[in-house]
CSV table of C-alpha atoms and ligand atoms in Angstrom, one decimal:
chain,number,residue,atom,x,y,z
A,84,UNK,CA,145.8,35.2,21.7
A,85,UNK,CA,147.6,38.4,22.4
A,86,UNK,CA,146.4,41.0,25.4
A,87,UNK,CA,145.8,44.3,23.1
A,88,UNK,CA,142.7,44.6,21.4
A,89,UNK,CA,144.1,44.9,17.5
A,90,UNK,CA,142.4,46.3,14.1
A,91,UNK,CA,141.8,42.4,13.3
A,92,UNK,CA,139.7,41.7,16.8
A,93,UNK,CA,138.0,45.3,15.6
A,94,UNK,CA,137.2,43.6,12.5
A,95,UNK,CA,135.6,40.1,13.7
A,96,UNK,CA,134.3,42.3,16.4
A,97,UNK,CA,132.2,44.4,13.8
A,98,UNK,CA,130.9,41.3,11.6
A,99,UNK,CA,129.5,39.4,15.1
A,100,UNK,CA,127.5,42.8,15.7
A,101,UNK,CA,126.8,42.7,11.8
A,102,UNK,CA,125.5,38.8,11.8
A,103,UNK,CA,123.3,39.3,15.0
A,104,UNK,CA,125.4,37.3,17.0
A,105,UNK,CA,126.2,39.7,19.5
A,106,UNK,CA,124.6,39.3,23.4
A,107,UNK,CA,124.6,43.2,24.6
A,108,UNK,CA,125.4,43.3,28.3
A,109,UNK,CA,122.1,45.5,28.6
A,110,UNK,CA,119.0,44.8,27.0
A,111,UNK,CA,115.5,46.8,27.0
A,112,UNK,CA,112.9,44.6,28.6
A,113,UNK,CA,109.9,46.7,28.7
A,114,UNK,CA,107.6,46.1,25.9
A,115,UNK,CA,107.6,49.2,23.6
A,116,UNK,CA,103.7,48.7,22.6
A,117,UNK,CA,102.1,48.9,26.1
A,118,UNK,CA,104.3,52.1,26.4
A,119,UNK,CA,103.2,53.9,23.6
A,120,UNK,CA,100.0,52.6,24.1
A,121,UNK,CA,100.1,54.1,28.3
A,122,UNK,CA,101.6,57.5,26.9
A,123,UNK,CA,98.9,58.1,24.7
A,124,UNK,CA,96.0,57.4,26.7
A,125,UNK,CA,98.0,59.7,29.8
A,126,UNK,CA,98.3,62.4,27.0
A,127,UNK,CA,95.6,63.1,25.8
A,128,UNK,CA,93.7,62.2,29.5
A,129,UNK,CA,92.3,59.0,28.9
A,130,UNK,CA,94.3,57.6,31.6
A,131,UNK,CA,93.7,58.9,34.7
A,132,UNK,CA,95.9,56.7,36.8
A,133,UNK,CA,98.4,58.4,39.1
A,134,UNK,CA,100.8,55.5,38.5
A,135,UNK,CA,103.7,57.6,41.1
A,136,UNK,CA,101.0,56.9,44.2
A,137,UNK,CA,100.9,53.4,43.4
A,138,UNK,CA,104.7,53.2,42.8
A,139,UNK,CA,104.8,55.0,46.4
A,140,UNK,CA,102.1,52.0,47.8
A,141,UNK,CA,103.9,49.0,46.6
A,142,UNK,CA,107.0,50.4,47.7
A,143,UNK,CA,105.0,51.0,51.4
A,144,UNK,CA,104.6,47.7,50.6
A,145,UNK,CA,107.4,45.7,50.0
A,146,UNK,CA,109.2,48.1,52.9
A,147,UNK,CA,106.5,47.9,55.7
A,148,UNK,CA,104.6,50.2,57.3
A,149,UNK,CA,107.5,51.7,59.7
A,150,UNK,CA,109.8,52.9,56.8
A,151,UNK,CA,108.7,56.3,54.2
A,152,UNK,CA,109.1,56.3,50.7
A,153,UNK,CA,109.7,59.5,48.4
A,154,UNK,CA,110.3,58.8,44.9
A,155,UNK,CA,112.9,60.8,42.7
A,156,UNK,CA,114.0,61.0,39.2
A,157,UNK,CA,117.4,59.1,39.7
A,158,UNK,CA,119.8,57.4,42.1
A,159,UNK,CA,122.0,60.5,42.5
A,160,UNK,CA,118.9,62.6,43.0
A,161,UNK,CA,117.7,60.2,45.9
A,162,UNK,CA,121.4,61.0,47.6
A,163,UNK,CA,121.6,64.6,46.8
A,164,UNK,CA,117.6,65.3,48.6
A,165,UNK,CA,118.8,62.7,51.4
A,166,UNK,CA,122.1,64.9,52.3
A,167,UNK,CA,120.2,68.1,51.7
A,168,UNK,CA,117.5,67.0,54.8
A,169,UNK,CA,120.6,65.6,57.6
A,170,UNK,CA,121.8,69.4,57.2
A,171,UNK,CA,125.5,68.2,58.4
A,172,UNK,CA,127.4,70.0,60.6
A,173,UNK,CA,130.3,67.7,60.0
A,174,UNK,CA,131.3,67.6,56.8
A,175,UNK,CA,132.9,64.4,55.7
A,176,UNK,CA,131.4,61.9,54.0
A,177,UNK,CA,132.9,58.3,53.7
A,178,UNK,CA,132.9,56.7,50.3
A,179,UNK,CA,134.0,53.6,48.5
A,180,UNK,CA,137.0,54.7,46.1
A,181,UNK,CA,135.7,51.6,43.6
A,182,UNK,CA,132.3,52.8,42.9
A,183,UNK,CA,131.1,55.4,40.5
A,184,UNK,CA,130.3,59.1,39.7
A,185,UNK,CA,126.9,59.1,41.0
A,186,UNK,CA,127.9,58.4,44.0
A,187,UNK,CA,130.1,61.1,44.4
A,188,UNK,CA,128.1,64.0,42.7
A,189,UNK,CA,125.8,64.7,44.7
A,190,UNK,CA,128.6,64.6,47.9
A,191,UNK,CA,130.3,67.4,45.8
A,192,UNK,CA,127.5,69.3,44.7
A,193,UNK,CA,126.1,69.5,48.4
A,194,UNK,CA,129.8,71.2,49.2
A,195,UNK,CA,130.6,68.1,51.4
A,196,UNK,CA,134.2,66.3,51.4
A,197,UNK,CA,134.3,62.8,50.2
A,198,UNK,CA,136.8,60.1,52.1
A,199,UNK,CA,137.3,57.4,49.6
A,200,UNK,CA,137.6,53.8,51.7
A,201,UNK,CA,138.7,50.8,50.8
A,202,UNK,CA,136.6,47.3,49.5
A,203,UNK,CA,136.7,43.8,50.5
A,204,UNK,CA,136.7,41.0,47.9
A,205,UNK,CA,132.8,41.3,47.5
A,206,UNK,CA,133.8,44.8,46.1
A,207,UNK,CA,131.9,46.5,49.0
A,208,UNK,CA,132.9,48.7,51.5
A,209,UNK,CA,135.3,47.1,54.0
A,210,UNK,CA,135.0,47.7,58.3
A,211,UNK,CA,138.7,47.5,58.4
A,212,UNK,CA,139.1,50.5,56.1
A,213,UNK,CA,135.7,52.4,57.3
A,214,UNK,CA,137.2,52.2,61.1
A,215,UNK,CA,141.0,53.7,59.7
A,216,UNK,CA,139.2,56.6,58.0
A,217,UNK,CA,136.1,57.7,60.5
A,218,UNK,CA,137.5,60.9,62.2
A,219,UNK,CA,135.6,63.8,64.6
A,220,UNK,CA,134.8,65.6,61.0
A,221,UNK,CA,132.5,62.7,59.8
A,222,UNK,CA,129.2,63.0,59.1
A,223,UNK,CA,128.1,60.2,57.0
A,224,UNK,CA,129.0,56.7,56.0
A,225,UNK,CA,128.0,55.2,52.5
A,226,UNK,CA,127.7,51.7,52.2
A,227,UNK,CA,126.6,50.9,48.6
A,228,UNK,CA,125.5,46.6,48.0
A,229,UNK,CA,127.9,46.8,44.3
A,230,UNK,CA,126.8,44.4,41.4
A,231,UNK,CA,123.8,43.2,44.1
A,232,UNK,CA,125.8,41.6,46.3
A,233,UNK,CA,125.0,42.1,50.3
A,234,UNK,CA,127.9,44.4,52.0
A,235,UNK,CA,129.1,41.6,54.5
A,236,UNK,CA,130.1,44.1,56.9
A,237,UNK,CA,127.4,46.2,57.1
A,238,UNK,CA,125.5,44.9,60.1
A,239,UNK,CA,129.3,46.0,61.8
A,240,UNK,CA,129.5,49.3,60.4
A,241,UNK,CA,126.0,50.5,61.1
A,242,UNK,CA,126.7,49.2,65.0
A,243,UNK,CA,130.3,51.3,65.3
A,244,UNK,CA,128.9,54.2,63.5
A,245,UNK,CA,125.5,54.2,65.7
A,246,UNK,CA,127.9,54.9,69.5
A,247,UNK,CA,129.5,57.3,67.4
A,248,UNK,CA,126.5,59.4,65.8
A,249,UNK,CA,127.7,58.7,62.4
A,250,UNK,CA,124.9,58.8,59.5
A,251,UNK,CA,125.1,55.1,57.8
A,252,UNK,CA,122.8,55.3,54.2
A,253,UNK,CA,122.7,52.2,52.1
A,254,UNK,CA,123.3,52.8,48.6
A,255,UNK,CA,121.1,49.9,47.2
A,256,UNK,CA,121.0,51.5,43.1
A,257,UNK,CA,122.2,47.9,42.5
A,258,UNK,CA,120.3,45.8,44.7
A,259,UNK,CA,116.7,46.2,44.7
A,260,UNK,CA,115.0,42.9,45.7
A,261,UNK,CA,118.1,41.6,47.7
A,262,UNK,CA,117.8,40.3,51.1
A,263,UNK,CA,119.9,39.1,53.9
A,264,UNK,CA,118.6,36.4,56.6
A,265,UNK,CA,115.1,37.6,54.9
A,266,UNK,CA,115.6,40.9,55.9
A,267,UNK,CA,115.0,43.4,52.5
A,268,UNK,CA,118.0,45.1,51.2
A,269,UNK,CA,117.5,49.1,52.3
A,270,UNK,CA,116.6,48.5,55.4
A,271,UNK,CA,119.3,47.7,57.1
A,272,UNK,CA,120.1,51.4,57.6
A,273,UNK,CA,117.6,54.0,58.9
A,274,UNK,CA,118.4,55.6,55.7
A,275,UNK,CA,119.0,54.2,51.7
A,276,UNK,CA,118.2,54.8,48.4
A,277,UNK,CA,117.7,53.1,45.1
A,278,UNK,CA,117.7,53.5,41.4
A,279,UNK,CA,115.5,52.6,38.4
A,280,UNK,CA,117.9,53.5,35.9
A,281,UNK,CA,120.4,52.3,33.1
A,282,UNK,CA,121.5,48.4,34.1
A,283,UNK,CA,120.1,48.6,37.4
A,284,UNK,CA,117.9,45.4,38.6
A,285,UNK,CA,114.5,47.6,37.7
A,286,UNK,CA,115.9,48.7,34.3
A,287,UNK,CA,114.0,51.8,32.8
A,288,UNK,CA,115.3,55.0,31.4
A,289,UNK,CA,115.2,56.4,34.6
A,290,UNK,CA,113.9,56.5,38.5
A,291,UNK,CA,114.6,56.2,42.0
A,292,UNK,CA,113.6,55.9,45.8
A,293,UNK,CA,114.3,57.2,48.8
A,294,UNK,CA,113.2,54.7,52.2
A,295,UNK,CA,113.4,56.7,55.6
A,296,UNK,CA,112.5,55.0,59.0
A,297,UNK,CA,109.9,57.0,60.1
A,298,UNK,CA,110.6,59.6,62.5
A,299,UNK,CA,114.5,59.7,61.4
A,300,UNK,CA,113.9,62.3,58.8
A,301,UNK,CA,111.0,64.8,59.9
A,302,UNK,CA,109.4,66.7,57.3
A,303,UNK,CA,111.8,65.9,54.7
A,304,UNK,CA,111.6,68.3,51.8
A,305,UNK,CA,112.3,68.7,48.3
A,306,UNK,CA,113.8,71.8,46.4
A,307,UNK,CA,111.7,72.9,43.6
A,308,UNK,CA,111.4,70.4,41.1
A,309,UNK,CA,111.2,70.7,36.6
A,310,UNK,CA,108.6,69.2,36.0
A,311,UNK,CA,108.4,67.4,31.8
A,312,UNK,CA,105.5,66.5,30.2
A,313,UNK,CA,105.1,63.4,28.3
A,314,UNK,CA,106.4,63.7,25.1
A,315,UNK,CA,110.1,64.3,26.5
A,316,UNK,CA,109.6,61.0,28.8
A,317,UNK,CA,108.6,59.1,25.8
A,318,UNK,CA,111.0,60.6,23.3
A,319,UNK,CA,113.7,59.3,25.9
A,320,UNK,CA,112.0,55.8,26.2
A,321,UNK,CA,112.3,55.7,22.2
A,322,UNK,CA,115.7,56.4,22.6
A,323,UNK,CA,116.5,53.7,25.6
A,324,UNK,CA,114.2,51.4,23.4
A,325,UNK,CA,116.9,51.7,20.5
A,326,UNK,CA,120.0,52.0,22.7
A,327,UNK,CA,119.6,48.7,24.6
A,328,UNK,CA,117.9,46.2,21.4
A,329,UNK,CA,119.5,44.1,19.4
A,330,UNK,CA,119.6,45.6,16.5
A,331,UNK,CA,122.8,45.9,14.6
A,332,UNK,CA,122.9,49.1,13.4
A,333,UNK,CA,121.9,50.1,17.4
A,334,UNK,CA,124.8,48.6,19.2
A,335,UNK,CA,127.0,49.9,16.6
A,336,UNK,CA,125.9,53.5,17.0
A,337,UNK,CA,125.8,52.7,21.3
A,338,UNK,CA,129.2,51.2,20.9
A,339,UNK,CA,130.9,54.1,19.2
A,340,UNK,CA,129.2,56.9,20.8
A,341,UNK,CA,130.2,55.6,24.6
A,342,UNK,CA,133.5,55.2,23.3
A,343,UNK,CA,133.5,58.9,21.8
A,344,UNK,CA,132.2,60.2,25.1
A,345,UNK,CA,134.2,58.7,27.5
A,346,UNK,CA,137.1,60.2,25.7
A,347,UNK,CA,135.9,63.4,26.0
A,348,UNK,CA,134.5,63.2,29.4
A,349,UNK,CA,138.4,62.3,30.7
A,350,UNK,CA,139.3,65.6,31.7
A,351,UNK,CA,135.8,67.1,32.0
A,352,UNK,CA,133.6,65.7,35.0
A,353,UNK,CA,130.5,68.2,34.8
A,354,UNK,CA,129.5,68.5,38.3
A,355,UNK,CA,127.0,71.3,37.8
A,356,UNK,CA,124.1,71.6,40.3
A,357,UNK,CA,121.6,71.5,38.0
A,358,UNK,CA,117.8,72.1,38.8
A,359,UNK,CA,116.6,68.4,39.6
A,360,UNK,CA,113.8,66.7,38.0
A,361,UNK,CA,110.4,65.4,39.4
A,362,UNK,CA,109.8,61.8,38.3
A,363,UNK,CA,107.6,61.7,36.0
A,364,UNK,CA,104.2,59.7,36.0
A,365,UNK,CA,104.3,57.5,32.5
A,366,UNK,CA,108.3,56.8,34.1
A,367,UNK,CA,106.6,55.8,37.6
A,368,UNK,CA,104.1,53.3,35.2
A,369,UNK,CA,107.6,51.8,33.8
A,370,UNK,CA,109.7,51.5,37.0
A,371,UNK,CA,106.0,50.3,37.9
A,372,UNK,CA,105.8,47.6,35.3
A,373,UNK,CA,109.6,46.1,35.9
A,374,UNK,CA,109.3,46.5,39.7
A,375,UNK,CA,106.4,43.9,39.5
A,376,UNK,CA,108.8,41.3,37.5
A,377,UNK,CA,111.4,41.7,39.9
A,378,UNK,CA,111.2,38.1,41.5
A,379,UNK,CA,110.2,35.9,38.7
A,380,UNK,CA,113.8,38.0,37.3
A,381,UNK,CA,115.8,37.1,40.6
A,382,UNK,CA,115.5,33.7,39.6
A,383,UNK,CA,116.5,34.4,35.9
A,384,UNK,CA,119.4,36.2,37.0
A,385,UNK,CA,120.3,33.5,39.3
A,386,UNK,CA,120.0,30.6,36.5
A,387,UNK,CA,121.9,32.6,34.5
A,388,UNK,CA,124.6,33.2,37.5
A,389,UNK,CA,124.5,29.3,37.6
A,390,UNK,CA,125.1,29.2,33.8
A,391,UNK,CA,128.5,31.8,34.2
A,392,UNK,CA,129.7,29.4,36.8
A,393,UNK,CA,129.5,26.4,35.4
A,394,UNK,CA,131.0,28.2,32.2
A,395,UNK,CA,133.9,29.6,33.8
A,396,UNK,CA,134.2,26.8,36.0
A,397,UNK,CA,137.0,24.8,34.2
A,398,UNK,CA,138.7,28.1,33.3
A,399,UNK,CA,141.7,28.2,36.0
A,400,UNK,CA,142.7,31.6,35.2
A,401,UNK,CA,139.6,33.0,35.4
A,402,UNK,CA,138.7,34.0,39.4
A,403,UNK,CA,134.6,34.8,40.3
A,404,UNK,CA,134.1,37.4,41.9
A,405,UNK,CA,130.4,37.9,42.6
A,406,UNK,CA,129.3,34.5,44.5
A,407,UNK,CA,126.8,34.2,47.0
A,408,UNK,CA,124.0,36.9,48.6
A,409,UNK,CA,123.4,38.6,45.5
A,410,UNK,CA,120.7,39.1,42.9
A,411,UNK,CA,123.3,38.9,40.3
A,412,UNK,CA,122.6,42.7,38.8
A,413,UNK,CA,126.6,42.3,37.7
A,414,UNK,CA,128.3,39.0,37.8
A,415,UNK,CA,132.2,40.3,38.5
A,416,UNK,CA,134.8,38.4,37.4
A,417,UNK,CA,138.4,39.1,37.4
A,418,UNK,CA,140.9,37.7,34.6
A,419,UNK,CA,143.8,39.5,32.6
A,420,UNK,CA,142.8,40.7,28.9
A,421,UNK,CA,143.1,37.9,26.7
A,422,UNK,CA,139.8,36.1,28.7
A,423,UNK,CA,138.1,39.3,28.3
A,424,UNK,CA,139.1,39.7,24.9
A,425,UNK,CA,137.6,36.2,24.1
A,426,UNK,CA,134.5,36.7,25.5
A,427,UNK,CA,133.8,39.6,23.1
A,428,UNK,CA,135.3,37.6,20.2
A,429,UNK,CA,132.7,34.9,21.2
A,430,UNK,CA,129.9,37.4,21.0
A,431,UNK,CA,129.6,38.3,25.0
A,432,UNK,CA,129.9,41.5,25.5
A,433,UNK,CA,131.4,42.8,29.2
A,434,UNK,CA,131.0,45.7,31.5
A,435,UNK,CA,134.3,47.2,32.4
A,436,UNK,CA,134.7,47.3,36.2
A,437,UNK,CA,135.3,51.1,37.8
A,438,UNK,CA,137.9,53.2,37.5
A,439,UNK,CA,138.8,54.1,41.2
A,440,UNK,CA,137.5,57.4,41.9
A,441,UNK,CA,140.9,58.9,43.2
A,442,UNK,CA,142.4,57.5,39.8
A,443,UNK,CA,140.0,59.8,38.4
A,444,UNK,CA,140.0,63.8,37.3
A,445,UNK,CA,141.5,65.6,40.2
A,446,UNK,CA,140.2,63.4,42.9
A,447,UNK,CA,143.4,61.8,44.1
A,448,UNK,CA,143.2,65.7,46.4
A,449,UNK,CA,140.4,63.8,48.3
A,450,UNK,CA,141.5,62.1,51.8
A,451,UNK,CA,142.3,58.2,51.4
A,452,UNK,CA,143.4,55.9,53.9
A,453,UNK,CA,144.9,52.8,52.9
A,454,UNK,CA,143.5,51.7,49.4
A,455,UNK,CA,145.5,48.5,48.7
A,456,UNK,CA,142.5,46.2,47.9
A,457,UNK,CA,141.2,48.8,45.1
A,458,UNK,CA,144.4,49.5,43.9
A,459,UNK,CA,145.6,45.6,43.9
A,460,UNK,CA,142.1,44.6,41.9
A,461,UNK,CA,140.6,46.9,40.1
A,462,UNK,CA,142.1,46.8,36.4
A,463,UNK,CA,141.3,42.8,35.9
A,464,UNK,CA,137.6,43.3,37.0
A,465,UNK,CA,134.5,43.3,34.5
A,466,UNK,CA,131.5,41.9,34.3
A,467,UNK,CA,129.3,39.3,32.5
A,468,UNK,CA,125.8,40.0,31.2
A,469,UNK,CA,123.0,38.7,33.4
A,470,UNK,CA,119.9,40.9,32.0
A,471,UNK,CA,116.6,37.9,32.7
A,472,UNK,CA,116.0,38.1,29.3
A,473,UNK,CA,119.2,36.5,28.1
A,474,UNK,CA,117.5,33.2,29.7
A,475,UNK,CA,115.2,32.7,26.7
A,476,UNK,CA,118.8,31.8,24.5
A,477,UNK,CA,121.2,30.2,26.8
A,478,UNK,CA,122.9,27.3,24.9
B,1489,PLP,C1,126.2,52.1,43.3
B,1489,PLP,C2,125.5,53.3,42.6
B,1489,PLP,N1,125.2,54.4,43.3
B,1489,PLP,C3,124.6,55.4,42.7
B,1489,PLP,C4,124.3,55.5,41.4
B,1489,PLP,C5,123.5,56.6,40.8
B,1489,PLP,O1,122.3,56.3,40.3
B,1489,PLP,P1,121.7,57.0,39.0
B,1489,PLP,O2,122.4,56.7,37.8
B,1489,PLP,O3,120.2,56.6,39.0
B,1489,PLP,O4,121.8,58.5,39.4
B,1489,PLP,C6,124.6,54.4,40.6
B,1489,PLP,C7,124.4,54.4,39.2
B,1489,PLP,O5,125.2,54.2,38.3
B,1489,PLP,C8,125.3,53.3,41.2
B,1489,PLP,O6,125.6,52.2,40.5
């Protein structure tokens, strides 16, 4: 089988979508009834349940009682309110280069300077790279858990950057439900945050949380907020409904209009500071609804980890990426083209890995240290689908 992707793979590629055959790497989960059935009875005031306040007290919760919670409408929101509270003097703030644009807009629409570091073979941040680039102009340290899988150095970079007043926040968008030695993913910092958004563990069309130790953060505050009412949260549940089913007609649509837009978005990253978004309370009842799955799916996403292994196993040229002390939100793999290629012949379909930031738009002007991990690695990695609900049909 040759490397490029030709008109012929296009072809057998279009009639597995057509036949049904085709496993999308993301799949809706939430079960469009109940949701129709919760907006209506919130819309027209039937339902009086303020589902954010319950999302805040199992998140109190599951955190304990020393940690706060704040909820906000994504990931990148979570980061942007977080860096908007520290109210950094030194501006620097360090960043895996293998990660992705959420990460980095809310660093640049805060005016801060990003520091892209290097990654281990987990993917994750790497000590050895974090201790080259820290400098008397940094502020903050990001440590992000990618694909779900614990950043093995973290305990080590929290301890170097605590003598030297550095800010350490755990990025755990991909991790929620993760623990190390039974200690919960989050908390491991003073400082993280989390998402509830496309292929994250709790998938929903949207969502995230802030946790604070208490007393880190004192009377942290939020800008004024949009607020939407619930007919645009719905319409954009329909949407995410369509987007990630099965349905033929669906993925094709999904398939060609990513495609289209990450064309266009090549020379055109958008970073405009736009007014940010409350959550919303029917989104809090969805995040709400998944987050109450989320360890009957650990194990789902671990059988189905199991099943990749195995799989792969007795494929030489194929190297696994993602092993142990994760919750399997990506299962990385690394391979040249023609495994990947098969895959999607065979119905599978894969999530490219990243794109190094300072490969991308004019980043490379941002300060890097030695990248050689990212830049030795990065082009072979994607990632298999381990959404729970692929269990159900795993031959
Ligand atoms: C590691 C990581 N950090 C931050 C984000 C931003 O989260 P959101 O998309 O909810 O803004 C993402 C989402 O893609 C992510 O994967």
């Amino acid at each position: 089988m040759k490397n490029k992707i030709t008109i012929k793979d296009r072809y057998e590629f279009l009639k597995i979508i057509l036949c049904g055959k085709f496993k999308p790497f993301l799949k809706n989960e939430i079960d469009e009834n109940i949701v129709s059935e919760v907006f209506y009875k919130l819309k027209k005031n039937l339902d009086k349940n303020n589902y954010k306040q319950k999302l805040i007290n199992y998140l109190k919760k599951y955190y304990g009682s020393n940690n706060e919670v704040y909820l906000t409408s994504s990931g990148r929101n979570a980061l942007f309110f977080i860096l908007s509270n520290l109210k950094l003097r030194k501006k620097e703030v360090l960043i895996p280069s293998y990660s992705c644009l959420g990460l980095i807009e809310p660093v640049l629409n805060k005016e801060l300077r990003p520091v892209f570091v290097d990654i281990d073979d987990n993917l994750n941040p790497s000590f050895k790279s974090i201790k080259k680039s820290i400098s008397n102009r940094t502020g903050v340290v990001i440590i992000p858990h990618i694909g779900g899988t614990f950043a093995r150095d973290t305990k080590k970079i929290i301890e170097y950057c605590k003598k030297r007043k550095i800010i350490v926040i755990e990025d755990c968008c991909q991790a929620f439900g993760l623990e190390y030695k039974k200690k919960k993913i989050g908390t491991f910092a003073d400082i993280s945050f989390f998402s509830s958004g496309i292929g994250k563990p709790v998938f929903t069309p949207e969502g995230g949380w802030i946790v604070i130790k208490k007393g880190i953060i004192k009377n942290f505050s939020f800008s004024e907020l949009e607020h939407e009412n619930y007919d645009e949260v719905y319409r954009r549940f329909s949407d995410f409904n369509k987007k990630f089913s099965n349905n033929p007609f669906h993925v094709l649509k999904r398939q060609i209009v990513d495609r289209l837009k990450s064309i266009s978005k090549k020379n055109n990253p958008s970073f405009v500071n736009k007014k940010k978004k409350d959550l919303n309370n029917l989104s809090a009842y969805l995040i709400l609804d998944q987050i109450k799955k989320h360890k009957e799916n650990l194990t789902k996403r671990s059988k189905m980890a199991n099943y990749w292994n195995k799989f792969i196993h007795i494929n030489k040229n194929i190297k696994i990426i993602t092993k142990n002390n994760s919750i399997y939100n990506k299962f990385f793999i690394y391979s040249d083209k023609v495994h990947k290629k098969a895959f999607l012949l065979s119905g599978v379909e894969v999530e490219n890995g990243y794109v190094p930031l300072h490969l991308r738009y004019d980043f490379k002007k941002f300060i890097k240290t030695d990248l050689t991990n990212t830049n030795k690695i990065w082009e072979k990695i994607y990632s298999l689908p381990t959404r729970p609900s692929y269990t159900n049909n795993l031959t």
